[in-house]
Short mmCIF file of C-alpha atoms and ligand atoms in Angstrom, two decimals:
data_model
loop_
_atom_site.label_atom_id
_atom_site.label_comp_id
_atom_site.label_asym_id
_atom_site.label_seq_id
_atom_site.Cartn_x
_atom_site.Cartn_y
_atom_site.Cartn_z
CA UNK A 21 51.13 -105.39 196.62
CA UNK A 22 54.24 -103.41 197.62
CA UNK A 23 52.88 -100.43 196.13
CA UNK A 24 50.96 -98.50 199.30
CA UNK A 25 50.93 -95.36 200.03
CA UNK A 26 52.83 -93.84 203.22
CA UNK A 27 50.51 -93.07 204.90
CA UNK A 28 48.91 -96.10 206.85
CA UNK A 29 46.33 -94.12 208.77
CA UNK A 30 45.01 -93.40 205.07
CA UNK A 31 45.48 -96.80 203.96
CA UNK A 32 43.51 -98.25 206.93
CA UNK A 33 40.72 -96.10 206.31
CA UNK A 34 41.14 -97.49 202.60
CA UNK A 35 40.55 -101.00 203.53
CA UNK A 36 37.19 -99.83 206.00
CA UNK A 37 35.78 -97.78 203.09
CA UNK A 38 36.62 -101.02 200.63
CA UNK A 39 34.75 -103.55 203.69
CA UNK A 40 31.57 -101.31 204.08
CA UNK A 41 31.40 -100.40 200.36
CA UNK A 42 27.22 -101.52 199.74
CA UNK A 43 28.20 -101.81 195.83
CA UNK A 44 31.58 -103.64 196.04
CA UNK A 45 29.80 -106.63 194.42
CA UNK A 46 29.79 -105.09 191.24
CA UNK A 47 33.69 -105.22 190.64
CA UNK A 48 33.50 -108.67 189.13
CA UNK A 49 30.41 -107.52 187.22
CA UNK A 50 32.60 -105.76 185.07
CA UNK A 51 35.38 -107.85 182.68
CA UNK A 52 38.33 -108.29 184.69
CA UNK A 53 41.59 -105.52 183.93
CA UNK A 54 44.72 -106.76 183.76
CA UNK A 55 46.57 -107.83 187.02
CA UNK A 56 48.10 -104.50 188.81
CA UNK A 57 45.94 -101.93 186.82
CA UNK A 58 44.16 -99.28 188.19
CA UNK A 59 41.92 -97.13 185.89
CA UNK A 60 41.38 -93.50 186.42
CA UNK A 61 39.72 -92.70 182.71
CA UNK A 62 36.21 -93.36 183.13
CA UNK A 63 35.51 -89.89 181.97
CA UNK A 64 36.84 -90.86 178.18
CA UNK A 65 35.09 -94.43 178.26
CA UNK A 66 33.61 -96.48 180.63
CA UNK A 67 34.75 -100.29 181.97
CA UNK A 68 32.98 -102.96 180.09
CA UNK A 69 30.51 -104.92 181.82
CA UNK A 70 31.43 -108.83 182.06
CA UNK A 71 27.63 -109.25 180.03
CA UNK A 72 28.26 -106.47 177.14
CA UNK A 73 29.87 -109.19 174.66
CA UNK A 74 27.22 -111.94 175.27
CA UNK A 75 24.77 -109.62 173.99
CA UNK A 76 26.84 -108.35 170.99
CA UNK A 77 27.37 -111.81 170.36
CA UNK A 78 23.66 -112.42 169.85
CA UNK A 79 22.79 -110.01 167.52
CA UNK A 80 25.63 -110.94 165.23
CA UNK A 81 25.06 -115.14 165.62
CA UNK A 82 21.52 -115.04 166.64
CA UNK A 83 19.86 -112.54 164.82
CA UNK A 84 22.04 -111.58 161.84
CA UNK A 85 23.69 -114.71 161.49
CA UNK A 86 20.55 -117.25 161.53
CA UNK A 87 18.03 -114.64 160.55
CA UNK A 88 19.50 -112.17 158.46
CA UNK A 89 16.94 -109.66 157.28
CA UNK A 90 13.82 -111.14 159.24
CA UNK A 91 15.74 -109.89 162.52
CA UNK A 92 15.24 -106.53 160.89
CA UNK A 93 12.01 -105.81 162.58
CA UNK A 94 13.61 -106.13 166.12
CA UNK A 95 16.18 -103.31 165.42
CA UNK A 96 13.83 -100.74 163.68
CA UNK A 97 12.45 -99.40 167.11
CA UNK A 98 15.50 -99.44 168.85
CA UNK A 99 17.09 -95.79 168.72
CA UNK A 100 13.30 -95.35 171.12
CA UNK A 101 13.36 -98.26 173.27
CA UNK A 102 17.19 -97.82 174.11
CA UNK A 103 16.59 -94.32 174.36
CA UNK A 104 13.15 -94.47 177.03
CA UNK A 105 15.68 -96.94 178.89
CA UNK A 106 18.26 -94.50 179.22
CA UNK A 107 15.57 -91.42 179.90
CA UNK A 108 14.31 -93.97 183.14
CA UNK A 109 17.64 -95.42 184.79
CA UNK A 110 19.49 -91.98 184.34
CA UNK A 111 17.84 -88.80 183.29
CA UNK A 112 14.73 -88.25 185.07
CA UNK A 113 12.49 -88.29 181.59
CA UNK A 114 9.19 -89.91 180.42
CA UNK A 115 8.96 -92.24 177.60
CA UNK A 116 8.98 -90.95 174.45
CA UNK A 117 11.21 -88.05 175.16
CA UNK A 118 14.71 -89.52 174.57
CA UNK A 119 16.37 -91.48 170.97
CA UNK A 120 19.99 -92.63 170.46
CA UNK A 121 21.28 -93.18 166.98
CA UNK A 122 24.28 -90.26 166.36
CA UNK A 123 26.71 -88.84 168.01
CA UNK A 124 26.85 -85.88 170.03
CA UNK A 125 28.27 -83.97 167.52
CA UNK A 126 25.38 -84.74 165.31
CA UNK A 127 22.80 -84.45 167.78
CA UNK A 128 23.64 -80.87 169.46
CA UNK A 129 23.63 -80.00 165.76
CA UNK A 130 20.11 -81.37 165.11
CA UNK A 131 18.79 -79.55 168.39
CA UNK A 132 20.50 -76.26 167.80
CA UNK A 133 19.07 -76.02 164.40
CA UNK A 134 15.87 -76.69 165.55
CA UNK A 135 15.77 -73.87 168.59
CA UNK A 136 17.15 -71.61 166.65
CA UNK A 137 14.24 -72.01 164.02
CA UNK A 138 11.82 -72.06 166.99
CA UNK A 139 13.10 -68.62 168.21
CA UNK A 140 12.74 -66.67 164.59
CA UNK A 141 14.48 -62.61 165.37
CA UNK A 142 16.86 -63.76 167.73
CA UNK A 143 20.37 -63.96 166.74
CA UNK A 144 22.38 -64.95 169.54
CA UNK A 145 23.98 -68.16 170.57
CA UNK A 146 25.53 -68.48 174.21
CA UNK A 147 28.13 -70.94 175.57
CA UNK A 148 30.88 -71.12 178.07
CA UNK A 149 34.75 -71.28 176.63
CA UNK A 150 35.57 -74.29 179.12
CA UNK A 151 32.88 -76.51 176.99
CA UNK A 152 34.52 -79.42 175.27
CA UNK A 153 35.58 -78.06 171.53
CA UNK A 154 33.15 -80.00 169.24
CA UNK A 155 30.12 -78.37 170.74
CA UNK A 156 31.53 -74.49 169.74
CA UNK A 157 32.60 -76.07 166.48
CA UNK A 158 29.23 -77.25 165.91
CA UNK A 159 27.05 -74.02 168.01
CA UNK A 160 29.54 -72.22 165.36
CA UNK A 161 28.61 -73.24 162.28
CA UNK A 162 24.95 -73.43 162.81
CA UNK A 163 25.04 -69.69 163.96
CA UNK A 164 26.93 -68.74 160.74
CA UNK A 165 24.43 -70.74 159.13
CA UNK A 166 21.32 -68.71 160.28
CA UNK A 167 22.81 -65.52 160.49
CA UNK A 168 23.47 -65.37 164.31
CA UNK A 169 26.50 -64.79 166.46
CA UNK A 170 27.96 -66.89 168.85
CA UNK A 171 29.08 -65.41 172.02
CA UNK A 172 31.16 -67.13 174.29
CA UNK A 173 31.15 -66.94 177.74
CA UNK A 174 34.19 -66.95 180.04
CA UNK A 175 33.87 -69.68 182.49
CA UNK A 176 36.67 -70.41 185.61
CA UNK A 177 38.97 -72.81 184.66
CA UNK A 178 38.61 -74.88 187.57
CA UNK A 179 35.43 -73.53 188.86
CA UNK A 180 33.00 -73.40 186.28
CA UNK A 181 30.82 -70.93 185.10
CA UNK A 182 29.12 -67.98 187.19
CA UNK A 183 25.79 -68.38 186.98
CA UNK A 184 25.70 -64.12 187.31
CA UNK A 185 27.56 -64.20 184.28
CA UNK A 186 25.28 -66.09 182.68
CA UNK A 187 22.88 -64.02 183.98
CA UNK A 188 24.29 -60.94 182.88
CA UNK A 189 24.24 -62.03 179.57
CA UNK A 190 20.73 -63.04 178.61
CA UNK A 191 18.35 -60.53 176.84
CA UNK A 192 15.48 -60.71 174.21
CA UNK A 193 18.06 -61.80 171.38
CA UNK A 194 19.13 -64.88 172.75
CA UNK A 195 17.47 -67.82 171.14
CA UNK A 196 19.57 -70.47 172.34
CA UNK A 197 21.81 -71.46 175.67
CA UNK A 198 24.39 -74.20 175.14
CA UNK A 199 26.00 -75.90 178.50
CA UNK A 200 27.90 -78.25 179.56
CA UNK A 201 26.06 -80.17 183.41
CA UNK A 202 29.37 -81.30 184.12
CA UNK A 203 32.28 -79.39 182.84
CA UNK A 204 34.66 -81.90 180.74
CA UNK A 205 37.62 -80.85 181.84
CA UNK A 206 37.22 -79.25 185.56
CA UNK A 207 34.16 -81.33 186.42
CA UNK A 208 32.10 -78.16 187.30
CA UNK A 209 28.55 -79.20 188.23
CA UNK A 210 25.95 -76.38 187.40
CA UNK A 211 22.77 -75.85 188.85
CA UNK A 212 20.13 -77.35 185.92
CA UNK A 213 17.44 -75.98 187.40
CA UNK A 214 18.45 -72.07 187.92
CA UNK A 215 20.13 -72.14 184.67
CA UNK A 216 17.01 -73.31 183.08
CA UNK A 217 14.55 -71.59 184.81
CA UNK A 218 17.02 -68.39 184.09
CA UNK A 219 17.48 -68.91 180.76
CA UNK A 220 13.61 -69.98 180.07
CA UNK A 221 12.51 -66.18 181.41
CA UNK A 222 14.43 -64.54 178.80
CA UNK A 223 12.66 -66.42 176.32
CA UNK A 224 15.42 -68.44 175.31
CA UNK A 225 15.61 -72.38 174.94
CA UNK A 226 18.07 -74.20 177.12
CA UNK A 227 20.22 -77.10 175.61
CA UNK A 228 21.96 -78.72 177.90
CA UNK A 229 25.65 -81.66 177.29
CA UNK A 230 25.10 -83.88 179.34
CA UNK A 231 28.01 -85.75 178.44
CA UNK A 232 30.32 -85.61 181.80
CA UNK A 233 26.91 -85.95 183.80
CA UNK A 234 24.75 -89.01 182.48
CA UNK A 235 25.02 -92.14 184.68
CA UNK A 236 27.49 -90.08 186.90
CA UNK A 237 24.55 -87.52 188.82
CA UNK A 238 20.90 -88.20 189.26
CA UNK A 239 19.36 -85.69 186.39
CA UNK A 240 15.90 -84.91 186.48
CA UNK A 241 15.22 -83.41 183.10
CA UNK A 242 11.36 -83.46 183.86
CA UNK A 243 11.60 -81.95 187.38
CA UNK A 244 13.93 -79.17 186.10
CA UNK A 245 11.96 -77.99 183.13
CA UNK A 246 14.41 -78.64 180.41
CA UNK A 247 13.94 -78.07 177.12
CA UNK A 248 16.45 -80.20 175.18
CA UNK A 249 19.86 -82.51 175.77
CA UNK A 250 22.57 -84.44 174.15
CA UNK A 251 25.35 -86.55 175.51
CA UNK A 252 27.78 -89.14 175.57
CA UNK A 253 27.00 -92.40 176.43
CA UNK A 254 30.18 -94.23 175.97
CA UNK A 255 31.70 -92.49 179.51
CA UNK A 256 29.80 -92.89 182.42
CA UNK A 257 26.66 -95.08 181.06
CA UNK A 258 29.17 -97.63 180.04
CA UNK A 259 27.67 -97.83 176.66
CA UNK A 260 31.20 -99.14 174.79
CA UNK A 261 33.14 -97.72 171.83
CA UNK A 262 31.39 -95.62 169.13
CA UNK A 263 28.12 -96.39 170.90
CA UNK A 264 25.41 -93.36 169.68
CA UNK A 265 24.52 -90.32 171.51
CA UNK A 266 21.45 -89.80 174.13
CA UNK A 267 19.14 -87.28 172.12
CA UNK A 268 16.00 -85.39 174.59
CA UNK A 269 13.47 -83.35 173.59
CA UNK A 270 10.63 -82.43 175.98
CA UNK A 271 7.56 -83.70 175.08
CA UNK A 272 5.32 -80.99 174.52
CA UNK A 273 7.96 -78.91 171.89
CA UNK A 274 8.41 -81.94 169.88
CA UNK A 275 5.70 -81.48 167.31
CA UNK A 276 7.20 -77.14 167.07
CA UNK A 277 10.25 -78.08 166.44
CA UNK A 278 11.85 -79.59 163.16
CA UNK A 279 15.52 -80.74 162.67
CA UNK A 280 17.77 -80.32 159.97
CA UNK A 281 18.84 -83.96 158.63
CA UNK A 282 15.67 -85.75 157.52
CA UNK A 283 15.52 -88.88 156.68
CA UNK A 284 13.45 -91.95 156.81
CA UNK A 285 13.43 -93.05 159.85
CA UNK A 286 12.22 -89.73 160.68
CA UNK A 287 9.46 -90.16 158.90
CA UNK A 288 5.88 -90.88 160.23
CA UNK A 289 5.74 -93.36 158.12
CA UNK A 290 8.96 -94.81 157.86
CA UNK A 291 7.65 -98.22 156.28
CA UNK A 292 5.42 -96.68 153.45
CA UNK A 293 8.19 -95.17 151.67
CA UNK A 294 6.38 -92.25 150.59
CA UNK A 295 7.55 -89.56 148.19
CA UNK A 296 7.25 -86.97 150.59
CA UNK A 297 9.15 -86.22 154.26
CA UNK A 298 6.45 -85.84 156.68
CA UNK A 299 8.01 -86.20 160.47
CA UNK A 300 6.81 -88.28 162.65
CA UNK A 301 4.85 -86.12 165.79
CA UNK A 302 6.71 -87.78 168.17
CA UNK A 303 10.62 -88.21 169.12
CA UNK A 304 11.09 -90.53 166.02
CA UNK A 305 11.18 -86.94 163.76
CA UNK A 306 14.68 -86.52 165.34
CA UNK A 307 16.25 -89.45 164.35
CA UNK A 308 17.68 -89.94 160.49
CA UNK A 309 18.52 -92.86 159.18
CA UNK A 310 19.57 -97.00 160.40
CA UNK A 311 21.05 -96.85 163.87
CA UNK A 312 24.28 -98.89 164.81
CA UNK A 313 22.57 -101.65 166.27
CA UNK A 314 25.55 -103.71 167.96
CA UNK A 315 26.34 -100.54 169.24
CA UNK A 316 22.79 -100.21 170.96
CA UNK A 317 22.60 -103.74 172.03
CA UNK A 318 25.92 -103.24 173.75
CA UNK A 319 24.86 -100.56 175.70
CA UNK A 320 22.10 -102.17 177.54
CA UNK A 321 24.71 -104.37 179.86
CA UNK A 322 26.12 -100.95 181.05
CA UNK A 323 22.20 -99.69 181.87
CA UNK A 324 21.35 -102.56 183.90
CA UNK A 325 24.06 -102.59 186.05
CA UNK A 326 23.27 -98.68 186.75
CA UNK A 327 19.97 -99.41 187.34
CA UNK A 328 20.71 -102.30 189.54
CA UNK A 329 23.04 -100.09 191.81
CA UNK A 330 20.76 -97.16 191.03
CA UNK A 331 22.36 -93.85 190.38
CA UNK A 332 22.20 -92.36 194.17
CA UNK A 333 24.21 -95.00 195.75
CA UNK A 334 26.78 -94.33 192.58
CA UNK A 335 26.63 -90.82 193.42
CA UNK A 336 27.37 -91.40 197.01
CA UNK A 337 30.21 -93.82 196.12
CA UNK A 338 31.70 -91.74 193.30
CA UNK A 339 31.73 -88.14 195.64
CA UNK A 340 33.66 -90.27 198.19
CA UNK A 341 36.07 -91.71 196.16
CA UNK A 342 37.13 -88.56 194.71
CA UNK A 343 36.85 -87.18 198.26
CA UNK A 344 39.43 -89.96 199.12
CA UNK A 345 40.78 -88.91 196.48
CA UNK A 346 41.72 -85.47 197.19
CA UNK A 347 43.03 -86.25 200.66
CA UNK A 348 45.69 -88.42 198.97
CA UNK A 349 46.31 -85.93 196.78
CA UNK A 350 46.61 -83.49 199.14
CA UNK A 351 49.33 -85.59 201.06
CA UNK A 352 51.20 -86.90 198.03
CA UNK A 353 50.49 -84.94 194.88
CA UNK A 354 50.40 -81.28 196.08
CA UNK A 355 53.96 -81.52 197.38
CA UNK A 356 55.39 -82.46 193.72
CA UNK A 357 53.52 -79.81 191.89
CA UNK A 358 49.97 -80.78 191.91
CA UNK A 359 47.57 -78.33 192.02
CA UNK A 360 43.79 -78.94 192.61
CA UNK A 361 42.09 -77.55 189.35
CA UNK A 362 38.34 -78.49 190.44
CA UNK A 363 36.09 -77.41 192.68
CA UNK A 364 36.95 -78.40 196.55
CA UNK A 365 33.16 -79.41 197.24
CA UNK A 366 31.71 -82.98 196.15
CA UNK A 367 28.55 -81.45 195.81
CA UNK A 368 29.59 -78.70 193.18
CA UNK A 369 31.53 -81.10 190.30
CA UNK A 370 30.71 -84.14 188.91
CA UNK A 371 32.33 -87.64 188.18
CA UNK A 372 36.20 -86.45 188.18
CA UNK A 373 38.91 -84.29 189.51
CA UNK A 374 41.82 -82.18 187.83
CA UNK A 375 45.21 -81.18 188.57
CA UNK A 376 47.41 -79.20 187.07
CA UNK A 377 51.13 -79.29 186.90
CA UNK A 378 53.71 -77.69 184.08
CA UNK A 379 53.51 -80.93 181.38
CA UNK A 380 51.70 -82.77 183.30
CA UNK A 381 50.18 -84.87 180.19
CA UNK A 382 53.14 -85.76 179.45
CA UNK A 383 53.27 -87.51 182.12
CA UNK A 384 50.30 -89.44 181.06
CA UNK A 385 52.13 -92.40 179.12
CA UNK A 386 54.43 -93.09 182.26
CA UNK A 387 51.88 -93.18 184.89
CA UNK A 388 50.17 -95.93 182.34
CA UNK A 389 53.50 -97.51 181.97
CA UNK A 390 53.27 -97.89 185.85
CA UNK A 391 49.58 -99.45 185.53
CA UNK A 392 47.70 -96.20 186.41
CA UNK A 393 45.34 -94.68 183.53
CA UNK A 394 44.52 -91.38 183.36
CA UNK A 395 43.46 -88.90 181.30
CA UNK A 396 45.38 -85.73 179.91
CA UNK A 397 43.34 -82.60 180.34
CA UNK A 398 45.49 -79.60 178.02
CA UNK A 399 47.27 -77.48 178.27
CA UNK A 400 48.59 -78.53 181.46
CA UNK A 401 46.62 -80.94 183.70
CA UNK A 402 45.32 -84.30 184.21
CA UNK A 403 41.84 -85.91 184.63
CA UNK A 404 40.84 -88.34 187.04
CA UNK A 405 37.69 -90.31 187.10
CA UNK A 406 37.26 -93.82 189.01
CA UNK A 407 34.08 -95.88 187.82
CA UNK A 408 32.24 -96.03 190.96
CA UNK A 409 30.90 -99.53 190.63
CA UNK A 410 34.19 -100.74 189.90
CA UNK A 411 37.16 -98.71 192.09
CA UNK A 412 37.88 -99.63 195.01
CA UNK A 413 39.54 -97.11 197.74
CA UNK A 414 42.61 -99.12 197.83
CA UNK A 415 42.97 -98.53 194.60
CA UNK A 416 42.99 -94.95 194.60
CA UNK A 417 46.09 -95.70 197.71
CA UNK A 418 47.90 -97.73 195.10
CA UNK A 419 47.39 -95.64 192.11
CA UNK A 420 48.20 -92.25 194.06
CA UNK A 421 51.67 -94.49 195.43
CA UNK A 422 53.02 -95.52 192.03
CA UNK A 423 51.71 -91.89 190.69
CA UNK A 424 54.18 -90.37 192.98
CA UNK A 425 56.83 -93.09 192.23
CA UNK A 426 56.61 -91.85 188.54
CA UNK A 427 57.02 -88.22 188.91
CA UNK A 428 59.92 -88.66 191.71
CA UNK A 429 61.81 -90.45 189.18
CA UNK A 430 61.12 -87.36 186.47
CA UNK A 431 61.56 -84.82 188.95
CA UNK A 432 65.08 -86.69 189.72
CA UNK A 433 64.25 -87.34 193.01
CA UNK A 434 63.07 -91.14 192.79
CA UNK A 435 64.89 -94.84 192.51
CA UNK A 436 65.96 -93.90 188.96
CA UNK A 437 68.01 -91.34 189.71
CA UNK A 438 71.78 -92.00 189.48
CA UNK A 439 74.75 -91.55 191.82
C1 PLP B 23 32.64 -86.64 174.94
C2 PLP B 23 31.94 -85.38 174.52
C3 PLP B 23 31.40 -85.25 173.24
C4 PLP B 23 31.56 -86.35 172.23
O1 PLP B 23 31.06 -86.02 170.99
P1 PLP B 23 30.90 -87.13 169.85
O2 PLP B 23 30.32 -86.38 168.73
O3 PLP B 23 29.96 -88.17 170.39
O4 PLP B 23 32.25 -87.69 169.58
C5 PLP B 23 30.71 -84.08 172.94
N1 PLP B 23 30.57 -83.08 173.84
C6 PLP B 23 31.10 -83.18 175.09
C7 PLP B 23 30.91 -82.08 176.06
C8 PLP B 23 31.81 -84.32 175.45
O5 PLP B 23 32.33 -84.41 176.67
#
């Protein structure tokens, strides 16, 4: 490759990091990307694992093609078993506390219906302004809904939100406290178990997006007390496209609380098809109706090669690539415009850095012209998250190089210039 950074004290360090990297046998776990591409988007959707269509491929030829309907029995418990899978290799739950089957969307608005019915004569909402938009569309209309306001917290753009703020902010009127773990855009980590301790002694319930933080930081939803959680699984647990939500609910509020969408397989008896909705005691009464099952099957390639690195050593990997990183960035992206728009310390974000630079997304479709994917982050920055088990540190050297390459020749200053 001809396209290397400057620096070659960096890029020698690249190729240590790379030799001594414990989970660098996991690149060709994953399908291969195209020759010269380097993705920086694992914060939108996760790589697929080499093993996700082999599975896909046996529910469609094995079970619904030779079986049809008497493969149906397999699938009806599988929003619960995918979901106690998920609650082991990445959330710190117990079985019986997690369920996939919607989307986010459709899960935060299950959960926020039900705390807010579980906390009768108290009409405030709370989240943060930096959340991602569909979870204030969704905290919005539920609050209209029941009569309650939504108040929105400011949060630092690049730095998250204050817990003091936070703080300041709960009284005996909040029912319900909405956060994002990992801030989407910035990559803000928050502190899940002083948020949820805090928010638990004003009597509120804590929900927390866990979105930007599943399969990219060990959670431990049981250790911190938490009362409830949503989140994508399609980004960093490598579920695939469209795959369905994680949905938690602590164990003991399960049988208090009741959601808003019920339907049969919500039901405690979903089999008897009884006139009557009765929900099930357990974690089944938040689910609705049939799950996307090639969607669930998919998901389980991603899981197992989590739980095979195991989520500390992908912690410990993913803070020092993004530490790498930043020293590149520092050197070769600062001095065209670059700001850092994250926090500086590993330990205080999440998966992914931003930077911001006047139109930088539009920048976006050249740097993938040039091989490097990233995401834009609006109005004026750009997201970058490396999949751990599958980015090397020369990588991040080539994609930083060509990076440059591309704004030089916007900024005039490159080989495309003329004259
Ligand atoms: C990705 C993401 C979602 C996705 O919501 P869907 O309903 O599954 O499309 C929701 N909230 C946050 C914070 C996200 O980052």
């Amino acid at each position: 490759m001809t396209d290397l950074p400057a620096d070659p004290l960096l890029l020698s360090e690249a190729r240590r990091l790379d030799a001594e990297d414990p989970l660098s046998g996991f690149r060709d776990r994953f399908h291969p990307v195209p020759e010269g591409t380097v993705f920086l988007n694992g914060a939108s959707l996760g790589r697929m694992p080499a093993a996700t269509p082999a599975l896909v491929d046996e529910v469609l030829r094995g079970q619904w093609g030779d079986r049809l309907a008497h493969a149906r029995a397999q699938w009806l418990d599988l929003p619960r078993r995918a979901g106690d899978r998920i609650a082991e290799v990445a959330l710190g739950a117990r079985p019986g506390e997690v369920v996939v089957g919607d989307c986010t969307s459709v899960n935060l608005y299950k959960l926020a219906v039900a705390a807010l019915r579980a906390r009768p004569g108290r009409a405030t909402v709370l989240v943060e302004d930096d959340t991602f938009p569909t979870d204030r569309y969704v905290l919005s209309g539920v609050a209209a809904d029941a009569g309650a306001t939504l108040r929105v917290l400011p949060a630092h753009p690049d730095l998250g939100l204050d817990p003091e703020v936070l703080r300041d902010a709960l009284d005996d009127g909040v029912a319900l406290v909405c956060l994002c773990l990992v801030a989407p855009r910035s990559g803000a980590l928050l502190d899940m178990a002083g948020i949820t301790a805090a928010v638990h002694e004003a009597g509120a319930l804590m929900l927390w997006d866990l979105s930007h933080a599943a399969g990219a930081v060990p959670i431990d939803l049981t250790g911190c007390g938490a009362d409830l959680a949503v989140g994508s699984t399609y980004k960093h647990l490598l579920a695939g496209p469209g795959s369905p939500a994680l949905l938690y609910v602590r164990r003991d509020l399960q049988p208090l609380l009741t959601q808003p969408v019920q339907g049969w397989y919500g039901h405690r008896d979903q089999l008897a098809l009884l006139p009557a909705y009765e929900p099930d005691p357990g974690i089944r009464r938040f689910l609705t109706g049939s799950p996307p099952v090639l969607s669930i099957v998919a998901s389980g390639a991603g899981l197992d090669l989590i739980a095979e690195a195991g989520l500390d050593r992908i912690r410990a990997k993913s803070t020092a690539l993004t530490g790498f990183f930043q020293r590149l960035a520092d050197r070769e992206l600062v001095p065209r415009g670059f700001r850092p728009a994250s926090p500086p310390e590993p330990a205080r974000r999440g998966a992914h850095l931003t930077y911001e630079r006047p139109g930088a997304p539009e920048l976006v479709p050249f740097f993938a012209e040039a091989g490097v994917f990233v995401d834009p982050a609006l109005p004026d920055r750009v997201r970058i998250s490396p999949v751990p088990l599958s980015t090397r540190f020369t990588d991040l050297c080539e994609a930083v190089e060509r990076m440059c390459r591309v704004v030089d020749v916007v900024d005039g200053r490159g080989e495309g210039r003329t004259a």
